[in-house]
């Protein structure tokens, strides 16, 4: 039963693996794992929000989820390969959400180092994004995003070409972005880092909302500590440990449902 369902969701697994490079297959496995992890932590939003990755050794080919599948249904094989415009560049029985890909294509296009772009609409992320002061230095977790954080104001549901330019200008060389009244975004050179960055920012948002809900006075981490962290931002984000935690996360997934790697 499980196998029937998995096979049905796959885009002929054997065929896809046979027809892509080893590097692309590895990227597909990592990206599918990232979708499964987001679902596992409950940070998905039905079939909305997206995680995208650049196909290795290409400039303008990307992998993204088939629109309409839950994140827990994503496999390495059913990820859809598209170009900058969101048009399919390899056969797939699935379609993608072109509007949802717009933010991702803008970031991939503007940032050579952004091989993975992760965007979520979690309740705590949106809640913090709606706060005028944004993310506050309330927790150790918050220091990672605060070391390298950009904001982009909300301009409506659809992202037009003008807004794309403003979004990437706002992003600059940051790896963490809060989309005002909308959610969270991370980008990184690997899927592992994009996931770990998001994990830490999401946790920081959860802590902030809980701390504010507690009713007591809140202590902010002193500005000099924050300034020191910001001065060493690349060192700090490297310390987020994508490479260290990622293999353990993959093992965790394999213990529960290894079908992401099919
Ligand atoms: Zn969104």
PDB file of C-alpha atoms and ligand atoms in Angstrom:
ATOM      1  CA  UNK A   1       0.000   0.000   0.000  1.00  0.00           C
ATOM      2  CA  UNK A   2       2.729   2.390   1.054  1.00  0.00           C
ATOM      3  CA  UNK A   3       4.763   1.368  -1.975  1.00  0.00           C
ATOM      4  CA  UNK A   4       1.822   1.759  -4.337  1.00  0.00           C
ATOM      5  CA  UNK A   5       1.199   5.251  -3.061  1.00  0.00           C
ATOM      6  CA  UNK A   6       4.865   6.212  -3.194  1.00  0.00           C
ATOM      7  CA  UNK A   7       5.274   4.874  -6.707  1.00  0.00           C
ATOM      8  CA  UNK A   8       2.220   6.787  -7.780  1.00  0.00           C
ATOM      9  CA  UNK A   9       3.677  10.015  -6.407  1.00  0.00           C
ATOM     10  CA  UNK A  10       7.011   9.498  -8.065  1.00  0.00           C
ATOM     11  CA  UNK A  11       7.757  10.675 -11.540  1.00  0.00           C
ATOM     12  CA  UNK A  12       9.061   7.210 -12.546  1.00  0.00           C
ATOM     13  CA  UNK A  13      11.833   7.134  -9.958  1.00  0.00           C
ATOM     14  CA  UNK A  14      14.186   4.875 -11.878  1.00  0.00           C
ATOM     15  CA  UNK A  15      13.877   7.012 -14.992  1.00  0.00           C
ATOM     16  CA  UNK A  16      14.635  10.283 -13.247  1.00  0.00           C
ATOM     17  CA  UNK A  17      17.662   8.910 -11.399  1.00  0.00           C
ATOM     18  CA  UNK A  18      18.971   7.373 -14.618  1.00  0.00           C
ATOM     19  CA  UNK A  19      18.604  10.601 -16.527  1.00  0.00           C
ATOM     20  CA  UNK A  20      20.198  13.148 -14.227  1.00  0.00           C
ATOM     21  CA  UNK A  21      23.756  13.710 -13.059  1.00  0.00           C
ATOM     22  CA  UNK A  22      24.902  12.289  -9.726  1.00  0.00           C
ATOM     23  CA  UNK A  23      25.160  15.855  -8.432  1.00  0.00           C
ATOM     24  CA  UNK A  24      21.589  16.655  -9.466  1.00  0.00           C
ATOM     25  CA  UNK A  25      20.321  13.451  -7.856  1.00  0.00           C
ATOM     26  CA  UNK A  26      22.090  14.345  -4.602  1.00  0.00           C
ATOM     27  CA  UNK A  27      20.545  17.817  -4.705  1.00  0.00           C
ATOM     28  CA  UNK A  28      17.114  16.231  -5.320  1.00  0.00           C
ATOM     29  CA  UNK A  29      17.539  13.932  -2.300  1.00  0.00           C
ATOM     30  CA  UNK A  30      18.614  16.827  -0.069  1.00  0.00           C
ATOM     31  CA  UNK A  31      15.786  19.071  -1.263  1.00  0.00           C
ATOM     32  CA  UNK A  32      13.155  16.327  -0.837  1.00  0.00           C
ATOM     33  CA  UNK A  33      14.549  15.716   2.659  1.00  0.00           C
ATOM     34  CA  UNK A  34      14.183  19.424   3.434  1.00  0.00           C
ATOM     35  CA  UNK A  35      10.498  19.351   2.418  1.00  0.00           C
ATOM     36  CA  UNK A  36       9.959  16.279   4.635  1.00  0.00           C
ATOM     37  CA  UNK A  37      11.695  17.946   7.584  1.00  0.00           C
ATOM     38  CA  UNK A  38       9.595  21.090   7.276  1.00  0.00           C
ATOM     39  CA  UNK A  39       6.483  18.863   7.279  1.00  0.00           C
ATOM     40  CA  UNK A  40       7.831  16.854  10.220  1.00  0.00           C
ATOM     41  CA  UNK A  41       8.255  19.996  12.306  1.00  0.00           C
ATOM     42  CA  UNK A  42       4.767  21.208  11.318  1.00  0.00           C
ATOM     43  CA  UNK A  43       6.112  24.277   9.552  1.00  0.00           C
ATOM     44  CA  UNK A  44       4.410  23.598   6.224  1.00  0.00           C
ATOM     45  CA  UNK A  45       1.275  25.432   5.087  1.00  0.00           C
ATOM     46  CA  UNK A  46      -0.889  22.902   3.209  1.00  0.00           C
ATOM     47  CA  UNK A  47       0.494  22.986  -0.337  1.00  0.00           C
ATOM     48  CA  UNK A  48       1.664  26.598  -0.104  1.00  0.00           C
ATOM     49  CA  UNK A  49       5.179  27.987   0.363  1.00  0.00           C
ATOM     50  CA  UNK A  50       8.158  26.531  -1.432  1.00  0.00           C
ATOM     51  CA  UNK A  51      11.755  25.432  -1.158  1.00  0.00           C
ATOM     52  CA  UNK A  52      13.828  25.623  -4.322  1.00  0.00           C
ATOM     53  CA  UNK A  53      17.330  24.579  -5.293  1.00  0.00           C
ATOM     54  CA  UNK A  54      19.558  25.339  -8.252  1.00  0.00           C
ATOM     55  CA  UNK A  55      20.478  22.293 -10.334  1.00  0.00           C
ATOM     56  CA  UNK A  56      24.242  21.819  -9.796  1.00  0.00           C
ATOM     57  CA  UNK A  57      26.466  23.085 -12.613  1.00  0.00           C
ATOM     58  CA  UNK A  58      23.673  25.153 -14.144  1.00  0.00           C
ATOM     59  CA  UNK A  59      22.921  28.850 -13.906  1.00  0.00           C
ATOM     60  CA  UNK A  60      19.220  28.862 -14.546  1.00  0.00           C
ATOM     61  CA  UNK A  61      17.711  25.447 -13.857  1.00  0.00           C
ATOM     62  CA  UNK A  62      15.926  24.892 -10.576  1.00  0.00           C
ATOM     63  CA  UNK A  63      14.115  22.175  -8.656  1.00  0.00           C
ATOM     64  CA  UNK A  64      10.823  22.901  -6.903  1.00  0.00           C
ATOM     65  CA  UNK A  65       7.864  21.003  -5.490  1.00  0.00           C
ATOM     66  CA  UNK A  66       5.009  19.718  -7.631  1.00  0.00           C
ATOM     67  CA  UNK A  67       2.072  22.032  -6.840  1.00  0.00           C
ATOM     68  CA  UNK A  68      -0.714  20.253  -4.984  1.00  0.00           C
ATOM     69  CA  UNK A  69       1.380  17.654  -3.168  1.00  0.00           C
ATOM     70  CA  UNK A  70       1.892  17.873   0.576  1.00  0.00           C
ATOM     71  CA  UNK A  71       5.491  18.359   1.658  1.00  0.00           C
ATOM     72  CA  UNK A  72       5.423  14.858   3.178  1.00  0.00           C
ATOM     73  CA  UNK A  73       4.719  13.499  -0.310  1.00  0.00           C
ATOM     74  CA  UNK A  74       7.755  15.072  -1.959  1.00  0.00           C
ATOM     75  CA  UNK A  75      10.388  12.683  -3.312  1.00  0.00           C
ATOM     76  CA  UNK A  76      13.684  13.202  -5.111  1.00  0.00           C
ATOM     77  CA  UNK A  77      12.012  12.004  -8.315  1.00  0.00           C
ATOM     78  CA  UNK A  78       8.849  14.062  -8.273  1.00  0.00           C
ATOM     79  CA  UNK A  79      10.594  17.420  -7.851  1.00  0.00           C
ATOM     80  CA  UNK A  80      10.018  19.469 -11.005  1.00  0.00           C
ATOM     81  CA  UNK A  81      12.883  21.018 -12.967  1.00  0.00           C
ATOM     82  CA  UNK A  82      12.108  24.530 -14.241  1.00  0.00           C
ATOM     83  CA  UNK A  83      13.883  27.513 -15.759  1.00  0.00           C
ATOM     84  CA  UNK A  84      14.038  31.089 -14.462  1.00  0.00           C
ATOM     85  CA  UNK A  85      10.530  31.711 -15.801  1.00  0.00           C
ATOM     86  CA  UNK A  86       9.138  28.682 -13.993  1.00  0.00           C
ATOM     87  CA  UNK A  87       8.690  26.706 -17.223  1.00  0.00           C
ATOM     88  CA  UNK A  88       9.354  22.968 -17.089  1.00  0.00           C
ATOM     89  CA  UNK A  89      12.651  21.977 -18.696  1.00  0.00           C
ATOM     90  CA  UNK A  90      12.295  18.222 -18.155  1.00  0.00           C
ATOM     91  CA  UNK A  91       9.277  15.964 -18.590  1.00  0.00           C
ATOM     92  CA  UNK A  92       7.064  15.751 -15.514  1.00  0.00           C
ATOM     93  CA  UNK A  93       3.448  14.815 -15.008  1.00  0.00           C
ATOM     94  CA  UNK A  94       3.285  17.554 -12.381  1.00  0.00           C
ATOM     95  CA  UNK A  95       2.912  21.309 -12.618  1.00  0.00           C
ATOM     96  CA  UNK A  96       4.391  23.954 -10.349  1.00  0.00           C
ATOM     97  CA  UNK A  97       2.998  27.162  -8.873  1.00  0.00           C
ATOM     98  CA  UNK A  98       4.566  29.877 -11.066  1.00  0.00           C
ATOM     99  CA  UNK A  99       3.461  32.689  -8.716  1.00  0.00           C
ATOM    100  CA  UNK A 100       5.040  30.882  -5.776  1.00  0.00           C
ATOM    101  CA  UNK A 101       8.302  30.472  -7.682  1.00  0.00           C
ATOM    102  CA  UNK A 102       8.631  34.208  -8.360  1.00  0.00           C
ATOM    103  CA  UNK A 103      10.252  35.110  -5.031  1.00  0.00           C
ATOM    104  CA  UNK A 104      12.599  32.137  -5.375  1.00  0.00           C
ATOM    105  CA  UNK A 105      13.654  32.933  -8.937  1.00  0.00           C
ATOM    106  CA  UNK A 106      14.346  36.533  -7.948  1.00  0.00           C
ATOM    107  CA  UNK A 107      16.674  35.438  -5.143  1.00  0.00           C
ATOM    108  CA  UNK A 108      18.402  32.708  -7.181  1.00  0.00           C
ATOM    109  CA  UNK A 109      18.906  35.167 -10.011  1.00  0.00           C
ATOM    110  CA  UNK A 110      20.338  37.918  -7.812  1.00  0.00           C
ATOM    111  CA  UNK A 111      22.591  35.718  -5.705  1.00  0.00           C
ATOM    112  CA  UNK A 112      25.030  33.242  -7.259  1.00  0.00           C
ATOM    113  CA  UNK A 113      25.621  31.780  -3.810  1.00  0.00           C
ATOM    114  CA  UNK A 114      21.921  31.166  -3.132  1.00  0.00           C
ATOM    115  CA  UNK A 115      21.683  27.590  -4.354  1.00  0.00           C
ATOM    116  CA  UNK A 116      18.789  26.924  -1.994  1.00  0.00           C
ATOM    117  CA  UNK A 117      15.937  29.319  -1.122  1.00  0.00           C
ATOM    118  CA  UNK A 118      13.517  28.366   1.655  1.00  0.00           C
ATOM    119  CA  UNK A 119      10.321  30.302   2.351  1.00  0.00           C
ATOM    120  CA  UNK A 120       7.752  29.602   5.078  1.00  0.00           C
ATOM    121  CA  UNK A 121       4.526  31.139   6.360  1.00  0.00           C
ATOM    122  CA  UNK A 122       4.603  29.716   9.906  1.00  0.00           C
ATOM    123  CA  UNK A 123       2.289  31.356  12.452  1.00  0.00           C
ATOM    124  CA  UNK A 124       5.145  32.464  14.704  1.00  0.00           C
ATOM    125  CA  UNK A 125       7.169  33.684  11.732  1.00  0.00           C
ATOM    126  CA  UNK A 126       4.262  35.733  10.386  1.00  0.00           C
ATOM    127  CA  UNK A 127       3.496  36.994  13.905  1.00  0.00           C
ATOM    128  CA  UNK A 128       7.034  38.319  14.348  1.00  0.00           C
ATOM    129  CA  UNK A 129       7.029  39.679  10.798  1.00  0.00           C
ATOM    130  CA  UNK A 130       3.973  41.766  11.722  1.00  0.00           C
ATOM    131  CA  UNK A 131       5.696  43.329  14.730  1.00  0.00           C
ATOM    132  CA  UNK A 132       7.075  46.768  13.944  1.00  0.00           C
ATOM    133  CA  UNK A 133      10.348  46.047  15.738  1.00  0.00           C
ATOM    134  CA  UNK A 134      10.677  42.676  14.017  1.00  0.00           C
ATOM    135  CA  UNK A 135      12.928  40.050  15.530  1.00  0.00           C
ATOM    136  CA  UNK A 136      14.178  41.044  18.967  1.00  0.00           C
ATOM    137  CA  UNK A 137      17.449  39.968  20.641  1.00  0.00           C
ATOM    138  CA  UNK A 138      15.679  37.900  23.285  1.00  0.00           C
ATOM    139  CA  UNK A 139      17.342  34.513  22.869  1.00  0.00           C
ATOM    140  CA  UNK A 140      20.623  32.963  21.853  1.00  0.00           C
ATOM    141  CA  UNK A 141      18.786  31.596  18.794  1.00  0.00           C
ATOM    142  CA  UNK A 142      17.859  35.125  17.734  1.00  0.00           C
ATOM    143  CA  UNK A 143      21.533  36.126  17.483  1.00  0.00           C
ATOM    144  CA  UNK A 144      22.090  33.925  14.395  1.00  0.00           C
ATOM    145  CA  UNK A 145      19.423  35.584  12.231  1.00  0.00           C
ATOM    146  CA  UNK A 146      20.111  39.006  13.762  1.00  0.00           C
ATOM    147  CA  UNK A 147      23.726  38.703  12.618  1.00  0.00           C
ATOM    148  CA  UNK A 148      22.646  38.662   8.993  1.00  0.00           C
ATOM    149  CA  UNK A 149      19.002  39.733   8.669  1.00  0.00           C
ATOM    150  CA  UNK A 150      17.109  41.733   6.047  1.00  0.00           C
ATOM    151  CA  UNK A 151      13.497  42.948   5.924  1.00  0.00           C
ATOM    152  CA  UNK A 152      11.179  43.419   2.973  1.00  0.00           C
ATOM    153  CA  UNK A 153       7.891  45.330   3.311  1.00  0.00           C
ATOM    154  CA  UNK A 154       4.661  43.728   2.213  1.00  0.00           C
ATOM    155  CA  UNK A 155       3.407  44.855  -1.183  1.00  0.00           C
ATOM    156  CA  UNK A 156       0.540  42.439  -1.807  1.00  0.00           C
ATOM    157  CA  UNK A 157       0.070  38.836  -2.871  1.00  0.00           C
ATOM    158  CA  UNK A 158       1.481  38.994  -6.375  1.00  0.00           C
ATOM    159  CA  UNK A 159       5.136  39.832  -6.896  1.00  0.00           C
ATOM    160  CA  UNK A 160       5.527  42.145  -9.905  1.00  0.00           C
ATOM    161  CA  UNK A 161       8.868  42.842 -11.630  1.00  0.00           C
ATOM    162  CA  UNK A 162       9.348  46.128  -9.742  1.00  0.00           C
ATOM    163  CA  UNK A 163       8.925  44.401  -6.419  1.00  0.00           C
ATOM    164  CA  UNK A 164      11.397  41.680  -7.426  1.00  0.00           C
ATOM    165  CA  UNK A 165      14.053  44.374  -7.771  1.00  0.00           C
ATOM    166  CA  UNK A 166      13.145  45.882  -4.407  1.00  0.00           C
ATOM    167  CA  UNK A 167      13.112  42.446  -2.743  1.00  0.00           C
ATOM    168  CA  UNK A 168      16.608  41.534  -3.887  1.00  0.00           C
ATOM    169  CA  UNK A 169      17.875  45.034  -3.049  1.00  0.00           C
ATOM    170  CA  UNK A 170      16.456  44.614   0.450  1.00  0.00           C
ATOM    171  CA  UNK A 171      18.006  41.136   0.731  1.00  0.00           C
ATOM    172  CA  UNK A 172      21.478  42.369  -0.216  1.00  0.00           C
ATOM    173  CA  UNK A 173      23.958  39.730   0.935  1.00  0.00           C
ATOM    174  CA  UNK A 174      21.879  38.573   3.908  1.00  0.00           C
ATOM    175  CA  UNK A 175      21.012  34.908   4.429  1.00  0.00           C
ATOM    176  CA  UNK A 176      17.965  35.576   6.599  1.00  0.00           C
ATOM    177  CA  UNK A 177      14.985  37.706   5.568  1.00  0.00           C
ATOM    178  CA  UNK A 178      11.718  38.594   7.255  1.00  0.00           C
ATOM    179  CA  UNK A 179       8.967  39.328   4.763  1.00  0.00           C
ATOM    180  CA  UNK A 180       6.783  41.823   6.611  1.00  0.00           C
ATOM    181  CA  UNK A 181       3.230  40.557   7.296  1.00  0.00           C
ATOM    182  CA  UNK A 182       4.067  37.447   5.304  1.00  0.00           C
ATOM    183  CA  UNK A 183       6.740  35.121   6.682  1.00  0.00           C
ATOM    184  CA  UNK A 184      10.343  34.016   6.713  1.00  0.00           C
ATOM    185  CA  UNK A 185      12.966  33.351   4.047  1.00  0.00           C
ATOM    186  CA  UNK A 186      16.466  31.922   4.166  1.00  0.00           C
ATOM    187  CA  UNK A 187      18.965  31.321   1.410  1.00  0.00           C
ATOM    188  CA  UNK A 188      22.278  29.471   1.447  1.00  0.00           C
ATOM    189  CA  UNK A 189      24.771  27.656  -0.711  1.00  0.00           C
ATOM    190  CA  UNK A 190      23.488  24.262   0.490  1.00  0.00           C
ATOM    191  CA  UNK A 191      20.078  22.839   1.375  1.00  0.00           C
ATOM    192  CA  UNK A 192      21.486  21.854   4.771  1.00  0.00           C
ATOM    193  CA  UNK A 193      22.467  25.429   5.625  1.00  0.00           C
ATOM    194  CA  UNK A 194      19.189  26.904   4.349  1.00  0.00           C
ATOM    195  CA  UNK A 195      17.316  24.428   6.565  1.00  0.00           C
ATOM    196  CA  UNK A 196      19.458  25.079   9.641  1.00  0.00           C
ATOM    197  CA  UNK A 197      19.164  28.848   9.159  1.00  0.00           C
ATOM    198  CA  UNK A 198      15.389  28.497   8.949  1.00  0.00           C
ATOM    199  CA  UNK A 199      15.294  26.169  11.935  1.00  0.00           C
ATOM    200  CA  UNK A 200      17.108  28.731  14.069  1.00  0.00           C
ATOM    201  CA  UNK A 201      15.065  31.734  12.855  1.00  0.00           C
ATOM    202  CA  UNK A 202      11.803  29.838  13.331  1.00  0.00           C
ATOM    203  CA  UNK A 203      12.843  28.851  16.869  1.00  0.00           C
ATOM    204  CA  UNK A 204      13.811  32.458  17.617  1.00  0.00           C
ATOM    205  CA  UNK A 205      10.354  33.588  16.462  1.00  0.00           C
ATOM    206  CA  UNK A 206       8.648  30.937  18.626  1.00  0.00           C
ATOM    207  CA  UNK A 207      10.664  32.056  21.652  1.00  0.00           C
ATOM    208  CA  UNK A 208       9.826  35.714  21.000  1.00  0.00           C
ATOM    209  CA  UNK A 209       6.075  35.098  20.793  1.00  0.00           C
ATOM    210  CA  UNK A 210       6.173  32.882  23.908  1.00  0.00           C
ATOM    211  CA  UNK A 211       8.286  35.368  25.837  1.00  0.00           C
ATOM    212  CA  UNK A 212       5.913  38.203  24.953  1.00  0.00           C
ATOM    213  CA  UNK A 213       2.934  36.032  25.905  1.00  0.00           C
ATOM    214  CA  UNK A 214       4.410  35.310  29.328  1.00  0.00           C
ATOM    215  CA  UNK A 215       3.544  38.751  30.601  1.00  0.00           C
ATOM    216  CA  UNK A 216       6.809  39.452  32.436  1.00  0.00           C
ATOM    217  CA  UNK A 217       9.372  42.119  31.652  1.00  0.00           C
ATOM    218  CA  UNK A 218      11.812  40.985  28.975  1.00  0.00           C
ATOM    219  CA  UNK A 219      15.577  41.338  29.005  1.00  0.00           C
ATOM    220  CA  UNK A 220      17.192  42.090  25.662  1.00  0.00           C
ATOM    221  CA  UNK A 221      20.664  40.732  24.946  1.00  0.00           C
ATOM    222  CA  UNK A 222      22.990  43.738  25.403  1.00  0.00           C
ATOM    223  CA  UNK A 223      23.708  45.767  22.233  1.00  0.00           C
ATOM    224  CA  UNK A 224      27.473  45.234  22.528  1.00  0.00           C
ATOM    225  CA  UNK A 225      27.031  41.465  22.362  1.00  0.00           C
ATOM    226  CA  UNK A 226      24.737  41.814  19.359  1.00  0.00           C
ATOM    227  CA  UNK A 227      27.211  44.179  17.670  1.00  0.00           C
ATOM    228  CA  UNK A 228      30.035  41.699  18.201  1.00  0.00           C
ATOM    229  CA  UNK A 229      27.949  38.922  16.657  1.00  0.00           C
ATOM    230  CA  UNK A 230      27.046  41.131  13.694  1.00  0.00           C
ATOM    231  CA  UNK A 231      30.677  41.986  13.085  1.00  0.00           C
ATOM    232  CA  UNK A 232      31.440  38.273  12.851  1.00  0.00           C
ATOM    233  CA  UNK A 233      28.279  37.369  10.935  1.00  0.00           C
ATOM    234  CA  UNK A 234      29.807  34.855   8.540  1.00  0.00           C
ATOM    235  CA  UNK A 235      31.547  33.040  11.377  1.00  0.00           C
ATOM    236  CA  UNK A 236      28.325  33.016  13.323  1.00  0.00           C
ATOM    237  CA  UNK A 237      26.211  31.583  10.520  1.00  0.00           C
ATOM    238  CA  UNK A 238      28.883  29.006   9.762  1.00  0.00           C
ATOM    239  CA  UNK A 239      28.487  28.003  13.399  1.00  0.00           C
ATOM    240  CA  UNK A 240      24.839  27.186  12.701  1.00  0.00           C
ATOM    241  CA  UNK A 241      26.092  23.718  11.831  1.00  0.00           C
ATOM    242  CA  UNK A 242      24.340  22.738   8.611  1.00  0.00           C
ATOM    243  CA  UNK A 243      26.923  20.092   7.841  1.00  0.00           C
ATOM    244  CA  UNK A 244      26.958  18.779  11.390  1.00  0.00           C
ATOM    245  CA  UNK A 245      23.223  18.397  11.945  1.00  0.00           C
ATOM    246  CA  UNK A 246      22.206  17.453   8.374  1.00  0.00           C
ATOM    247  CA  UNK A 247      23.380  13.797   8.337  1.00  0.00           C
ATOM    248  CA  UNK A 248      21.586  13.221  11.655  1.00  0.00           C
ATOM    249  CA  UNK A 249      18.433  14.777  10.237  1.00  0.00           C
ATOM    250  CA  UNK A 250      18.639  12.468   7.203  1.00  0.00           C
ATOM    251  CA  UNK A 251      19.015   9.458   9.505  1.00  0.00           C
ATOM    252  CA  UNK A 252      15.961  10.583  11.430  1.00  0.00           C
ATOM    253  CA  UNK A 253      13.958  10.796   8.209  1.00  0.00           C
ATOM    254  CA  UNK A 254      15.182   7.396   7.035  1.00  0.00           C
ATOM    255  CA  UNK A 255      14.017   5.803  10.300  1.00  0.00           C
ATOM    256  CA  UNK A 256      10.465   7.090   9.833  1.00  0.00           C
ATOM    257  CA  UNK A 257       9.894   7.210   6.053  1.00  0.00           C
ATOM    258  CA  UNK A 258      12.838   6.736   3.681  1.00  0.00           C
ATOM    259  CA  UNK A 259      10.707   7.346   0.582  1.00  0.00           C
ATOM    260  CA  UNK A 260      11.981  10.937   0.254  1.00  0.00           C
ATOM    261  CA  UNK A 261      15.131   9.508  -1.362  1.00  0.00           C
ATOM    262  CA  UNK A 262      13.252   7.630  -4.092  1.00  0.00           C
TER     263      UNK A 262
HETATM  264 ZN1  LIG B   1       4.541  33.006   1.402  1.00  0.00          ZN
END
